[in-house]
Coordinates of C-alpha atoms in Angstrom, one line a residue:
M1 CA 0.0 0.0 0.0
M2 CA 2.9 2.4 0.9
Q3 CA 4.6 1.5 -2.4
T4 CA 1.5 2.3 -4.3
S5 CA 1.2 5.7 -2.6
S6 CA 4.9 6.4 -3.2
T7 CA 4.6 5.5 -6.9
R8 CA 1.5 7.6 -7.2
G9 CA 3.3 10.6 -5.7
Q10 CA 6.2 10.1 -8.1
L11 CA 3.8 10.2 -11.0
T12 CA 1.7 13.1 -9.7
K13 CA 4.6 15.6 -9.2
P14 CA 5.8 15.5 -12.8
V15 CA 2.3 15.8 -14.1
I16 CA 1.6 18.8 -12.0
I17 CA 4.8 20.5 -13.1
I18 CA 4.0 19.8 -16.8
L19 CA 0.5 21.3 -16.3
I20 CA 2.0 24.4 -14.6
L21 CA 4.4 24.8 -17.5
V22 CA 1.5 24.5 -20.0
V23 CA -0.4 27.3 -18.1
L24 CA 2.7 29.5 -18.0
L25 CA 3.2 29.0 -21.8
V26 CA -0.4 30.0 -22.5
L27 CA -0.1 33.0 -20.2
I28 CA 3.1 34.2 -21.9
A29 CA 1.5 33.6 -25.3
V30 CA -1.5 35.8 -24.3
I31 CA 0.9 38.5 -23.0
S32 CA 3.0 38.3 -26.2
M33 CA -0.2 38.7 -28.2
N34 CA -1.1 41.9 -26.3
V35 CA 2.2 43.7 -26.3
G36 CA 4.3 45.3 -29.0
R37 CA 4.4 48.5 -31.0
M38 CA 0.6 48.3 -31.4
N39 CA -0.9 47.2 -28.1
L40 CA -4.1 45.3 -27.9
T41 CA -6.2 44.7 -24.8
P42 CA -7.1 41.2 -23.7
M43 CA -10.7 41.9 -24.6
E44 CA -9.7 43.0 -28.1
I45 CA -7.7 39.8 -28.5
F46 CA -10.8 37.8 -27.4
H47 CA -12.9 39.6 -30.0
V48 CA -10.4 38.8 -32.7
L49 CA -10.3 35.1 -31.8
A50 CA -14.1 35.1 -31.7
G51 CA -14.2 36.4 -35.2
K52 CA -15.4 39.9 -34.2
G53 CA -12.2 41.9 -34.6
T54 CA -11.6 44.8 -36.9
A55 CA -9.4 44.4 -40.1
Q56 CA -6.5 46.0 -38.3
Q57 CA -6.8 43.9 -35.2
N58 CA -7.1 40.7 -37.4
L59 CA -3.9 41.7 -39.2
I60 CA -2.0 42.3 -36.0
V61 CA -3.0 39.0 -34.4
Y62 CA -3.2 36.6 -37.3
E63 CA -0.5 37.9 -39.6
L64 CA 2.0 39.5 -37.2
R65 CA 1.9 38.0 -33.7
L66 CA 0.3 34.6 -33.8
P67 CA 2.7 33.2 -36.5
R68 CA 5.7 34.4 -34.4
I69 CA 4.3 32.9 -31.2
V70 CA 3.7 29.6 -32.9
L71 CA 7.2 29.7 -34.5
A72 CA 8.8 30.4 -31.1
V73 CA 7.0 27.5 -29.5
L74 CA 7.9 25.1 -32.3
V75 CA 11.5 26.1 -32.4
G76 CA 11.8 25.8 -28.7
I77 CA 10.2 22.3 -28.7
G78 CA 12.4 21.1 -31.5
M79 CA 15.7 22.3 -30.1
A80 CA 14.9 21.1 -26.5
I81 CA 13.9 17.6 -27.6
S82 CA 16.9 17.3 -29.9
G83 CA 19.2 18.3 -27.0
C84 CA 17.5 15.9 -24.7
V85 CA 17.9 13.0 -27.1
M86 CA 21.6 13.8 -27.7
Q87 CA 22.4 14.1 -24.0
S88 CA 20.7 10.7 -23.4
L89 CA 22.3 8.9 -26.3
L90 CA 25.8 10.1 -25.5
R91 CA 25.2 10.1 -21.7
N92 CA 26.9 13.5 -21.6
D93 CA 25.4 16.7 -20.2
L94 CA 27.3 18.9 -22.7
A95 CA 25.8 17.2 -25.7
S96 CA 23.5 19.4 -27.8
P97 CA 23.0 20.3 -31.5
G98 CA 25.3 23.3 -30.9
T99 CA 28.2 21.6 -29.2
L100 CA 28.2 18.7 -31.6
G101 CA 28.4 21.0 -34.6
I102 CA 25.1 19.8 -36.1
S103 CA 23.5 23.2 -35.9
S104 CA 26.6 24.7 -37.7
G105 CA 26.2 22.1 -40.5
S106 CA 22.5 22.9 -40.9
G107 CA 23.4 26.6 -40.8
L108 CA 26.0 26.2 -43.6
F109 CA 23.5 24.6 -45.9
V110 CA 20.9 27.3 -45.1
L111 CA 23.5 30.0 -45.8
L112 CA 24.3 28.3 -49.1
Y113 CA 20.6 28.3 -49.9
I114 CA 20.3 32.0 -49.1
T115 CA 23.3 32.7 -51.4
L116 CA 22.4 30.5 -54.3
F117 CA 18.6 30.5 -54.4
A118 CA 17.1 33.3 -52.2
A119 CA 19.3 35.8 -54.0
Q120 CA 17.5 35.0 -57.2
G121 CA 14.1 35.3 -55.5
Y122 CA 13.5 31.6 -55.2
I123 CA 12.4 30.7 -51.7
S124 CA 10.7 27.3 -51.0
P125 CA 9.1 26.6 -47.6
I126 CA 9.6 22.9 -48.2
L127 CA 13.2 23.0 -49.5
L128 CA 14.6 25.1 -46.7
P129 CA 14.1 22.6 -43.8
V130 CA 15.0 19.7 -46.0
L131 CA 18.3 21.3 -46.9
A132 CA 18.9 22.1 -43.3
F133 CA 18.3 18.5 -42.4
V134 CA 20.7 17.3 -45.1
G135 CA 23.3 19.7 -43.7
G136 CA 22.7 18.5 -40.1
L137 CA 22.8 14.9 -41.2
T138 CA 26.0 15.5 -43.2
A139 CA 27.6 17.1 -40.1
A140 CA 26.5 14.3 -37.9
G141 CA 27.8 11.6 -40.3
L142 CA 31.2 13.3 -40.5
I143 CA 31.4 13.6 -36.7
F144 CA 30.6 10.0 -36.1
L145 CA 33.0 8.9 -38.9
L146 CA 35.9 10.9 -37.6
A147 CA 35.3 9.9 -34.0
Y148 CA 34.9 6.2 -34.8
R149 CA 37.6 3.7 -33.9
I150 CA 37.6 0.1 -35.1
G151 CA 37.1 -2.3 -32.3
R152 CA 36.3 0.3 -29.7
D153 CA 33.0 1.8 -28.3
M154 CA 32.2 5.3 -29.4
S155 CA 33.5 7.8 -26.8
P156 CA 31.0 10.5 -25.9
S157 CA 33.8 12.9 -25.1
G158 CA 35.5 12.1 -28.4
L159 CA 32.2 12.8 -30.2
I160 CA 31.8 16.2 -28.5
L161 CA 35.4 17.2 -29.1
T162 CA 35.1 16.2 -32.7
G163 CA 31.8 18.1 -32.9
V164 CA 33.4 21.2 -31.5
A165 CA 36.2 21.0 -34.0
M166 CA 33.8 20.4 -36.9
G167 CA 31.5 23.2 -35.7
S168 CA 34.5 25.6 -35.8
G169 CA 35.3 24.5 -39.3
Y170 CA 31.7 25.0 -40.4
G171 CA 31.7 28.4 -38.7
A172 CA 34.8 29.4 -40.7
L173 CA 33.2 28.3 -44.0
S174 CA 30.0 30.2 -43.1
L175 CA 32.0 33.3 -42.3
M176 CA 33.7 33.1 -45.7
I177 CA 30.4 32.9 -47.5
T178 CA 28.9 35.6 -45.3
L179 CA 31.7 38.1 -46.2
G180 CA 30.7 37.7 -49.9
L181 CA 27.1 38.6 -49.4
D182 CA 25.5 42.0 -50.1
Q183 CA 24.4 44.2 -47.2
K184 CA 20.8 42.9 -47.0
Q185 CA 21.9 39.2 -47.1
Y186 CA 24.8 39.9 -44.7
D187 CA 22.4 41.4 -42.2
F188 CA 20.0 38.5 -42.5
A189 CA 22.9 35.9 -42.1
L190 CA 24.4 37.7 -39.1
R191 CA 21.0 37.8 -37.3
W192 CA 20.2 34.2 -38.2
Q193 CA 23.5 33.0 -36.7
V194 CA 22.8 34.4 -33.3
G195 CA 19.1 33.2 -33.3
N196 CA 16.4 35.2 -35.0
L197 CA 12.8 34.0 -35.6
W198 CA 12.7 35.0 -39.2
G199 CA 10.3 32.4 -40.6
D200 CA 7.2 33.9 -38.9
D201 CA 5.0 33.3 -41.9
W202 CA 2.2 30.7 -42.1
K203 CA 3.7 29.2 -45.3
Y204 CA 6.8 28.2 -43.3
I205 CA 4.9 27.2 -40.2
V206 CA 2.5 24.8 -41.9
I207 CA 5.7 22.9 -43.0
L208 CA 7.5 23.1 -39.6
L209 CA 4.4 22.2 -37.5
P210 CA 4.0 18.5 -38.7
W211 CA 7.8 18.2 -38.9
I212 CA 8.2 19.0 -35.2
L213 CA 5.0 17.3 -33.9
V214 CA 5.6 13.9 -35.7
L215 CA 9.2 13.7 -34.8
G216 CA 8.5 14.8 -31.3
L217 CA 5.9 12.1 -30.8
I218 CA 8.3 9.5 -32.2
V219 CA 10.9 10.5 -29.6
L220 CA 8.3 10.5 -26.9
F221 CA 7.2 7.0 -28.0
K222 CA 10.8 5.9 -27.6
S223 CA 11.1 7.3 -24.0
N224 CA 11.3 3.8 -22.5
T225 CA 14.1 3.0 -25.0
L226 CA 16.0 6.1 -23.9
N227 CA 15.5 5.1 -20.2
A228 CA 16.9 1.6 -21.0
M229 CA 19.9 3.1 -22.9
N230 CA 20.7 5.4 -20.0
L231 CA 21.4 2.2 -18.0
G232 CA 24.3 1.3 -20.3
N233 CA 24.7 -0.6 -23.5
Q234 CA 24.9 -4.1 -22.0
T235 CA 21.9 -3.6 -19.7
A236 CA 19.8 -2.1 -22.5
A237 CA 20.7 -5.0 -24.8
G238 CA 19.8 -7.4 -22.1
L239 CA 16.4 -5.7 -21.8
G240 CA 15.8 -6.4 -25.5
V241 CA 16.8 -3.0 -27.0
S242 CA 18.3 -3.2 -30.5
M243 CA 21.1 -0.7 -29.8
K244 CA 22.3 0.1 -33.3
R245 CA 18.8 0.4 -34.8
E246 CA 17.5 2.6 -32.0
F247 CA 20.6 4.7 -31.9
I248 CA 20.3 5.4 -35.6
V249 CA 16.5 6.1 -35.4
L250 CA 16.9 8.5 -32.4
T251 CA 19.9 10.2 -33.9
L252 CA 18.0 10.9 -37.2
A253 CA 15.0 12.2 -35.3
S254 CA 17.2 14.4 -33.2
V255 CA 19.1 15.8 -36.2
A256 CA 15.8 16.4 -38.1
L257 CA 14.3 18.2 -35.1
S258 CA 17.2 20.6 -34.7
S259 CA 17.6 21.1 -38.4
G260 CA 14.0 22.1 -38.9
S261 CA 14.2 24.5 -36.0
V262 CA 17.5 26.0 -37.1
A263 CA 16.2 26.5 -40.7
L264 CA 13.4 28.9 -39.6
G265 CA 14.6 30.1 -36.2
G266 CA 18.4 30.4 -36.4
N267 CA 21.0 28.9 -34.1
F268 CA 19.3 28.7 -30.7
F269 CA 21.9 26.2 -29.6
F270 CA 21.7 27.3 -25.9
V271 CA 18.1 26.1 -25.7
G272 CA 19.1 22.6 -26.8
L273 CA 21.8 22.6 -24.1
I274 CA 20.0 24.0 -21.1
A275 CA 16.3 22.9 -21.5
P276 CA 17.1 19.2 -20.8
H277 CA 19.1 20.2 -17.6
M278 CA 16.2 22.2 -16.3
A279 CA 13.7 19.5 -17.1
R280 CA 15.7 16.8 -15.2
R281 CA 15.9 19.0 -12.2
M282 CA 12.1 19.5 -12.3
V283 CA 10.9 15.9 -13.0
G284 CA 13.8 13.5 -12.6
N285 CA 15.3 11.2 -15.2
N286 CA 12.3 9.4 -16.6
H287 CA 12.1 10.4 -20.3
K288 CA 8.3 10.0 -20.3
F289 CA 8.3 13.2 -18.3
V290 CA 11.7 14.7 -19.2
I291 CA 10.9 15.0 -22.9
P292 CA 7.6 17.0 -22.6
T293 CA 9.0 19.1 -19.8
A294 CA 12.1 20.0 -21.8
A295 CA 9.9 20.8 -24.8
L296 CA 7.8 23.2 -22.7
V297 CA 10.8 24.7 -21.1
G298 CA 12.4 25.3 -24.5
A299 CA 9.2 26.9 -25.8
L300 CA 8.9 29.1 -22.7
V301 CA 12.5 30.3 -22.9
I302 CA 12.3 31.3 -26.6
L303 CA 8.8 32.8 -26.4
A304 CA 9.6 34.8 -23.2
A305 CA 12.8 36.1 -24.7
D306 CA 11.1 37.1 -28.0
T307 CA 8.3 38.8 -26.0
F308 CA 11.0 40.7 -24.1
T309 CA 12.7 41.9 -27.3
R310 CA 9.5 43.1 -28.7
T311 CA 8.4 44.9 -25.5
V312 CA 11.5 46.5 -24.1
S313 CA 13.2 49.1 -26.2
M314 CA 17.0 48.7 -26.1
G315 CA 17.9 51.2 -28.8
A316 CA 18.2 48.5 -31.5
D317 CA 16.4 45.5 -32.8
I318 CA 18.1 42.8 -30.7
P319 CA 17.8 39.2 -32.0
T320 CA 16.0 36.8 -29.6
G321 CA 19.1 34.5 -29.4
I322 CA 21.2 37.2 -27.8
I323 CA 18.7 37.8 -25.0
I324 CA 18.5 34.0 -24.3
T325 CA 22.3 33.8 -24.1
I326 CA 22.4 36.8 -21.7
F327 CA 19.8 35.4 -19.3
V328 CA 20.6 31.7 -19.6
T329 CA 24.4 31.8 -19.2
P330 CA 24.4 32.6 -15.5
Y331 CA 22.1 29.6 -14.8
F332 CA 24.4 27.4 -16.9
L333 CA 27.4 28.6 -14.9
Y334 CA 25.5 27.8 -11.7
L335 CA 24.8 24.3 -12.9
L336 CA 28.5 23.8 -13.7
A337 CA 29.6 25.1 -10.3
K338 CA 27.1 22.9 -8.5
S339 CA 28.1 19.8 -10.5
N340 CA 31.8 20.4 -9.6

């Protein structure tokens, strides 16, 4: 009887935390919809959502603010789940799309796309995330290939060090391409590299939405597999987990999630690094709860930062990624100090 009560308590706490995060996300979304250069009252927002808004109010909500809110949430979910999977697969708290160089690979392909196609006026909502995925997959393949040693298990530290080196190389190539762009393209590339929600248009969001939701549900479905893999390769294999197949499937899902997010939101690598840490401190190590919690934390961080940049005047149009880095860095340093 006591065991049942204890188990029920262990399940209730994560569920309550997830519900609180959902409420916070909805609250920040409502605030984000109200604030900006043209303020709307909550009642005006309600009238718009009820189909009774004016043409100007409909334009502000449906064409300007709601797409940006949805994009911020989707990018946060994608980066957070991707980081969560990578940290679990490699059993290393420093693993993320950014530290492994995967975001840099996606970014390089996006930059090539901007240079070769967008400069000629050809922009495809479908082609952009696909190219970002190809870039991320290429980066991941090269990292695993360079870190692989015949007859030895893959070293997580070796993978991360290789990823850092590859990320620096991709960054140098991206800088070379950026320096050859005209002023408008250069400004876009610079803002994208530090994290900028540029794809806030419904034509991009209808592509990204199923991309993030389907892959996120696949990862959530594999939560028991991730729990088993965290116990070690031999233990997981003893529990019936096909290590190579599951590793490949989860790696592809993780790369695809980060690539889609990077394509339309820029390089929010810090979200993929810090959201899983925050989630584990809230709900423990069970991936059934860690994955949705990390997704909500990632969405909250990006949406709150984007709302802040649109609300507070700082004398310049500051990209959302810079605000996230400023506010999240102290917490990350605190985690490092506490772990030491």
